[in-house]
Coordinates of C-alpha atoms in Angstrom, one line a residue:
M287 CA 0.2 -0.3 -0.1
K288 CA 2.9 2.6 0.5
K289 CA 4.3 1.8 -2.3
L290 CA 1.0 1.9 -4.1
Y291 CA 0.5 5.6 -2.5
L292 CA 4.3 6.9 -3.2
C293 CA 3.7 5.5 -6.6
I294 CA 0.3 8.0 -7.3
C295 CA 1.7 10.5 -5.5
A296 CA 4.7 10.6 -8.0
L297 CA 1.8 10.7 -11.0
L298 CA -0.2 13.3 -9.6
M299 CA 3.3 15.2 -9.4
V300 CA 3.7 15.5 -12.9
A301 CA 0.4 15.7 -13.7
A302 CA -0.9 18.7 -11.7
S303 CA -0.3 22.4 -12.8
Y304 CA 3.0 23.7 -12.1
A305 CA 2.7 27.0 -9.9
S306 CA 5.9 27.8 -8.3
P307 CA 7.1 30.9 -7.1
H308 CA 10.6 30.7 -8.9
K309 CA 10.8 30.2 -12.6
P310 CA 13.7 28.0 -13.7
N311 CA 16.6 30.5 -15.3
V312 CA 19.3 27.9 -15.8
I313 CA 20.2 25.6 -18.4
V314 CA 24.1 24.3 -18.3
A315 CA 25.5 22.1 -20.9
Y316 CA 29.1 20.4 -20.2
V317 CA 30.9 21.0 -23.3
T318 CA 34.2 18.6 -23.4
S319 CA 37.4 19.6 -24.5
W320 CA 38.0 16.0 -26.4
S321 CA 34.6 16.9 -28.7
S322 CA 34.8 19.0 -31.9
V323 CA 31.2 19.8 -31.4
M324 CA 30.6 23.5 -31.3
P325 CA 27.5 24.4 -28.7
D326 CA 24.3 26.2 -29.9
P327 CA 24.3 29.3 -27.5
S328 CA 20.8 29.7 -28.2
L329 CA 19.3 26.8 -26.4
L330 CA 21.0 27.1 -22.9
T331 CA 22.2 29.9 -20.6
Q332 CA 25.6 28.4 -19.5
I333 CA 28.5 26.2 -20.9
N334 CA 30.9 24.3 -18.6
Y335 CA 33.9 23.8 -20.2
A336 CA 35.6 20.3 -19.2
F337 CA 38.1 19.8 -18.0
A338 CA 40.8 21.6 -16.1
H339 CA 42.6 20.1 -13.5
V340 CA 44.8 20.7 -10.4
D341 CA 48.2 20.6 -11.5
S342 CA 51.1 18.1 -10.2
T343 CA 52.2 20.9 -8.1
F344 CA 49.1 20.6 -6.1
S345 CA 49.0 24.7 -6.3
G346 CA 47.8 25.6 -10.0
V347 CA 45.5 24.8 -12.9
T348 CA 46.2 23.1 -16.3
I349 CA 43.6 23.3 -19.3
A350 CA 42.8 20.8 -21.6
N351 CA 42.9 22.3 -24.9
V352 CA 42.7 25.6 -24.4
D353 CA 42.3 26.3 -27.8
R354 CA 39.0 24.9 -28.0
L355 CA 38.0 26.8 -24.5
R356 CA 39.0 30.0 -26.3
S357 CA 36.9 29.0 -29.5
I358 CA 33.9 28.8 -27.0
V359 CA 34.6 32.0 -25.3
R360 CA 34.1 33.7 -28.6
L361 CA 30.6 32.5 -28.8
K362 CA 29.7 35.3 -26.4
D363 CA 31.0 37.9 -29.0
T364 CA 27.2 37.2 -30.5
S365 CA 25.6 35.5 -27.3
P366 CA 26.5 38.4 -25.1
S367 CA 24.3 36.8 -21.9
L368 CA 26.1 33.5 -22.4
K369 CA 28.3 32.3 -19.5
V370 CA 31.3 30.2 -19.8
V371 CA 32.5 28.3 -16.7
L372 CA 35.8 26.2 -16.3
S373 CA 35.2 23.1 -14.5
I374 CA 37.8 21.6 -12.7
G375 CA 38.0 18.0 -11.9
G376 CA 35.8 15.3 -13.5
W377 CA 36.3 11.2 -13.1
Q378 CA 40.1 10.2 -11.9
A379 CA 41.1 13.8 -11.4
G380 CA 43.0 13.9 -8.7
N381 CA 45.6 16.3 -6.3
F382 CA 42.5 18.2 -5.0
S383 CA 42.8 16.6 -1.6
E384 CA 46.3 17.8 -0.9
M385 CA 45.9 21.2 -2.6
A386 CA 43.1 21.6 -0.4
A387 CA 44.7 20.9 2.8
N388 CA 47.2 22.8 2.3
E389 CA 46.8 26.7 2.9
K390 CA 49.8 27.9 0.8
Y391 CA 48.5 25.1 -2.0
R392 CA 44.9 26.6 -1.7
K393 CA 45.8 30.0 -1.9
S394 CA 48.0 29.5 -5.0
F395 CA 45.7 27.5 -6.8
V396 CA 42.7 30.1 -5.8
G397 CA 45.2 32.8 -7.7
N398 CA 45.6 30.4 -10.7
C399 CA 41.4 30.4 -11.1
K400 CA 41.2 34.0 -10.7
R401 CA 44.0 34.9 -13.2
L402 CA 42.3 32.5 -15.4
V403 CA 38.8 33.8 -15.2
N404 CA 40.1 37.1 -15.9
S405 CA 42.6 36.5 -19.2
L406 CA 40.3 33.8 -20.6
N407 CA 37.3 36.2 -20.1
L408 CA 35.6 33.2 -18.4
D409 CA 32.0 33.7 -16.1
G410 CA 33.4 31.6 -13.2
I411 CA 34.6 28.4 -11.8
D412 CA 32.5 24.6 -11.4
I413 CA 34.3 22.4 -8.8
D414 CA 33.8 18.9 -9.9
W415 CA 35.8 16.9 -7.0
E416 CA 35.0 13.4 -7.3
Y417 CA 34.9 12.7 -4.4
P418 CA 36.0 14.4 -1.3
T419 CA 37.1 11.9 1.3
V420 CA 36.6 8.8 -0.9
G421 CA 39.3 7.4 -3.2
V422 CA 36.8 5.8 -5.4
A423 CA 38.3 7.1 -8.4
G424 CA 41.9 6.0 -7.7
I425 CA 42.6 9.4 -6.5
S426 CA 44.3 10.2 -3.2
S427 CA 41.6 11.2 0.2
S428 CA 41.4 12.4 3.1
P429 CA 38.8 12.3 6.3
D430 CA 39.9 16.1 6.4
D431 CA 38.7 16.5 2.6
T432 CA 35.3 17.7 3.4
R433 CA 35.9 20.7 5.8
N434 CA 39.1 21.4 3.7
F435 CA 36.5 21.2 0.7
T436 CA 34.8 24.1 2.6
L437 CA 37.6 26.2 2.9
L438 CA 38.4 25.7 -0.9
I439 CA 34.7 27.0 -1.9
K440 CA 35.2 30.2 1.0
D441 CA 38.4 30.8 -0.8
L442 CA 37.1 31.0 -4.3
R443 CA 34.3 33.0 -3.3
K444 CA 36.7 35.5 -1.7
A445 CA 38.7 35.5 -4.8
L446 CA 36.0 35.7 -7.5
G447 CA 34.0 37.9 -5.8
K448 CA 29.9 38.3 -5.9
K449 CA 29.6 38.8 -9.9
R450 CA 31.6 35.3 -11.2
V451 CA 29.9 32.3 -11.0
L452 CA 30.9 29.7 -8.6
T453 CA 29.1 26.2 -8.7
V454 CA 29.6 22.7 -7.3
A455 CA 29.1 19.3 -9.0
S456 CA 27.4 16.9 -6.2
I457 CA 27.2 13.3 -6.4
A458 CA 23.3 12.1 -6.7
Y459 CA 23.2 10.8 -3.1
G460 CA 24.3 14.0 -1.5
K461 CA 27.4 13.3 0.3
F462 CA 30.8 14.1 1.2
I463 CA 30.2 17.6 1.2
D464 CA 29.0 20.1 3.8
F465 CA 26.0 21.5 2.1
A466 CA 24.6 23.5 4.9
A467 CA 28.5 25.4 4.9
I468 CA 29.2 25.9 1.4
A469 CA 25.7 26.9 0.2
K470 CA 26.2 31.0 1.0
Y471 CA 29.0 30.8 -1.4
V472 CA 28.1 28.8 -4.3
D473 CA 25.6 30.2 -6.8
Y474 CA 24.3 26.8 -7.0
I475 CA 24.9 22.8 -7.1
N476 CA 24.8 20.6 -10.1
I477 CA 23.3 17.3 -8.8
M478 CA 24.8 14.7 -10.9
A479 CA 21.7 12.7 -11.0
Y480 CA 22.8 9.8 -13.4
D481 CA 25.0 6.9 -13.3
I482 CA 23.2 5.7 -10.3
D483 CA 22.8 2.5 -11.1
N484 CA 23.5 0.0 -14.1
P485 CA 21.1 -2.3 -16.0
P486 CA 18.9 -4.1 -15.5
H487 CA 18.2 -0.9 -13.4
H488 CA 17.5 2.9 -14.7
Q489 CA 20.3 5.1 -14.3
A490 CA 18.7 7.9 -13.8
P491 CA 15.3 7.1 -12.7
L492 CA 12.6 10.3 -12.0
F493 CA 10.7 8.2 -9.5
R494 CA 11.1 5.1 -7.4
S495 CA 9.7 2.1 -9.4
D496 CA 10.8 -1.7 -9.2
M497 CA 13.3 -1.0 -12.0
A498 CA 15.1 2.1 -10.1
G499 CA 17.5 0.4 -8.7
R500 CA 19.4 2.2 -5.7
L501 CA 18.3 5.7 -5.7
S502 CA 15.4 8.1 -7.9
C503 CA 16.0 11.6 -9.1
E504 CA 13.3 12.6 -6.8
E505 CA 15.1 11.0 -3.7
A506 CA 18.7 12.9 -5.1
V507 CA 16.8 16.3 -4.7
K508 CA 15.2 15.7 -1.3
A509 CA 18.5 14.6 -0.1
H510 CA 19.8 17.7 -1.0
L511 CA 17.0 19.7 0.5
A512 CA 17.2 17.7 3.3
F513 CA 20.5 20.2 4.1
G514 CA 18.2 23.0 4.3
I515 CA 19.5 24.3 0.4
S516 CA 17.1 26.3 -1.1
P517 CA 15.9 25.2 -4.3
Q518 CA 17.0 28.2 -6.0
K519 CA 20.1 26.3 -5.5
L520 CA 19.7 23.2 -7.4
V521 CA 20.1 22.4 -10.8
L522 CA 19.0 18.7 -11.7
G523 CA 21.4 17.0 -14.2
I524 CA 20.6 15.0 -16.8
P525 CA 22.1 12.2 -18.7
F526 CA 22.5 12.6 -22.6
Y527 CA 24.2 9.0 -23.1
G528 CA 23.0 5.5 -22.1
R529 CA 24.5 2.9 -19.9
M530 CA 24.8 -0.6 -21.2
L531 CA 24.4 -4.1 -19.8
N532 CA 27.7 -6.0 -19.3
E533 CA 29.7 -3.7 -21.1
G534 CA 30.6 -1.1 -18.2
A535 CA 30.3 1.5 -20.9
Y536 CA 28.3 4.3 -22.0
R537 CA 26.5 4.9 -25.8
S538 CA 25.9 8.3 -26.8
Y539 CA 22.1 9.2 -27.2
K540 CA 23.4 9.9 -30.8
E541 CA 24.3 6.3 -31.1
L542 CA 21.2 4.8 -29.5
T543 CA 19.2 6.3 -32.2
L544 CA 21.0 4.2 -34.8
F545 CA 20.4 1.1 -32.8
K546 CA 18.8 -2.0 -34.3
G547 CA 17.6 -5.1 -33.0
Y548 CA 15.9 -3.8 -29.7
Q549 CA 13.0 -3.1 -28.2
R550 CA 12.5 0.0 -26.9
H551 CA 9.9 0.2 -23.7
W552 CA 8.7 3.3 -21.3
D553 CA 8.3 2.8 -17.3
E554 CA 5.5 4.6 -16.6
I555 CA 6.1 5.1 -13.2
A556 CA 9.9 6.0 -12.9
K557 CA 9.0 8.2 -16.5
V558 CA 12.4 6.7 -18.1
P559 CA 13.0 4.4 -21.1
Y560 CA 14.6 1.5 -21.3
M561 CA 15.9 -1.2 -24.4
T562 CA 15.5 -4.9 -23.7
D563 CA 16.9 -7.5 -26.4
S564 CA 14.9 -10.0 -28.3
T565 CA 14.9 -12.3 -25.3
G566 CA 13.7 -9.4 -23.4
H567 CA 16.5 -9.0 -21.3
Y568 CA 17.3 -5.4 -19.7
I569 CA 19.9 -3.9 -22.4
C570 CA 20.5 0.0 -22.0
S571 CA 19.0 2.4 -19.7
Y572 CA 18.8 6.4 -21.3
E573 CA 16.8 9.1 -21.8
D574 CA 14.8 10.2 -24.4
A575 CA 12.9 13.3 -25.0
R576 CA 9.7 12.3 -23.5
S577 CA 11.6 11.4 -20.5
I578 CA 13.3 14.8 -20.2
H579 CA 10.1 16.4 -20.3
Y580 CA 8.8 14.7 -17.2
K581 CA 12.5 15.7 -16.0
C582 CA 11.5 19.6 -16.8
E583 CA 8.2 19.1 -15.1
F584 CA 9.6 18.3 -12.2
I585 CA 12.2 21.0 -11.9
K586 CA 9.6 23.6 -12.0
Q587 CA 7.1 22.0 -9.7
C588 CA 10.0 21.9 -7.2
G589 CA 11.0 25.5 -7.7
L590 CA 14.5 24.3 -8.9
R591 CA 17.2 26.6 -10.6
G592 CA 17.3 24.6 -13.9
A593 CA 18.9 21.6 -15.4
M594 CA 22.5 20.6 -16.4
Y595 CA 23.0 17.8 -18.8
W596 CA 26.5 15.8 -19.4
E597 CA 27.5 16.1 -22.3
Y598 CA 26.5 18.5 -25.3
A599 CA 28.1 15.9 -28.1
C600 CA 26.0 13.2 -27.0
D601 CA 23.0 14.9 -28.4
D602 CA 22.1 13.4 -32.3
E603 CA 22.0 15.8 -35.1
D604 CA 19.1 17.3 -34.8
G605 CA 19.8 18.2 -31.0
T606 CA 16.7 16.1 -29.9
L607 CA 17.4 16.2 -26.3
R608 CA 18.8 19.6 -25.9
K609 CA 16.0 21.2 -27.8
A610 CA 13.5 18.7 -25.3
V611 CA 15.2 20.8 -22.3
Y612 CA 15.0 24.5 -23.3
D613 CA 11.3 23.9 -24.9
N614 CA 10.2 22.6 -21.8
L615 CA 12.0 24.8 -19.3
F616 CA 12.4 28.0 -21.0
A617 CA 9.6 28.1 -24.1
A618 CA 6.7 27.0 -22.6
I619 CA 7.2 29.6 -19.5
Q620 CA 7.7 32.6 -22.2

C-alpha cells in the first residue's frame, strides 16, 4: 500500500498544474575538451567547459585543449548573455585532497583560478571533485576533505567576488560535502542525478519503481533539500547517454538512435525509457525527449534553478535532447 501511495503521488506530481514562485532560469551544458562539436548558445544559458585539473604541484591549474576553450568563449561575441565557466575536476581527477589541505597550495590554486577567469574572459569556476573523503576513482583522499572542501569554496568566492559564477558538482546521494556550509558561497549545486545504477536498473529514474535501483532523481533532490538548501540553489543533471548491460560502457544518445534489433520500452512510474534485446533482457538505460519532459516538469514544480546535462556532444544531429530541455523549461513559460 505504501508503494502504491508513493506511485500515485509521483503521478500526481507530474500531472498537476505547476505554479512555482520561481521559474527555472539556468540550462547548463557540459562541453568537453575532446569533442569538436560547437554548442548552440541559443538553447542554453551556460557552458561548463570540461575539464581543467589541479596540476602536479597541487597549486596550479592545467586546462585541456585551451584553444577549444577560447573558441567557445568567442561565442559570447554574438551571444553576450551566455556564460562560460571552467569546470575543474571530473572522474579520476586527482590532487584535490593535497591542494585543499594545504593553505599555501590552496591560496595559490585559487589565485590561478582567478587569473584564468580574467585572462580568458571566463564567467566563473565549477568544482567537480569526485569525491571528497573517498578514493573510489583511484585518487588520494583524506577524512578532512569535507572540511577542506568548504575552505576551498570559501576562498574561491572571496577571490572571484560576487559577480562571478561559482558552482559545484554533487553526487546524487548528497554525500561528502558540507552543503549547509558551502550554500552561502555557491551560486548553485549541479546534482549529478545519473550513473545511479546499471542495467537491469535505470541509471536516472525520475521516480522510484521496481526497476529504479538504488535511488531516484526525486530522492536525490530530497537528499540535498534535507540540508536546508534552497531549491533555487539546485540544478538537476540529465544524462545525454545510455548505460549498457555487461559492457561497463556508455553509448551516446546519438548512437542509441541507430541501434537495431532492440525493443524500446517505457517505465510509466519511473518516467524513463529503456531497451531490451530479443529475449526480453534489459540492455540499456537512457533518456529521450519524453523522459526529459517529465524531468523538466519536476524541476518547475519543485522550484529548482534549472537543468544541467552531460554532455552536449552526445545529442543527435537534430539536437533532440537539448531542444527538449530548452522547450520544456523556457519556451513553455515565455
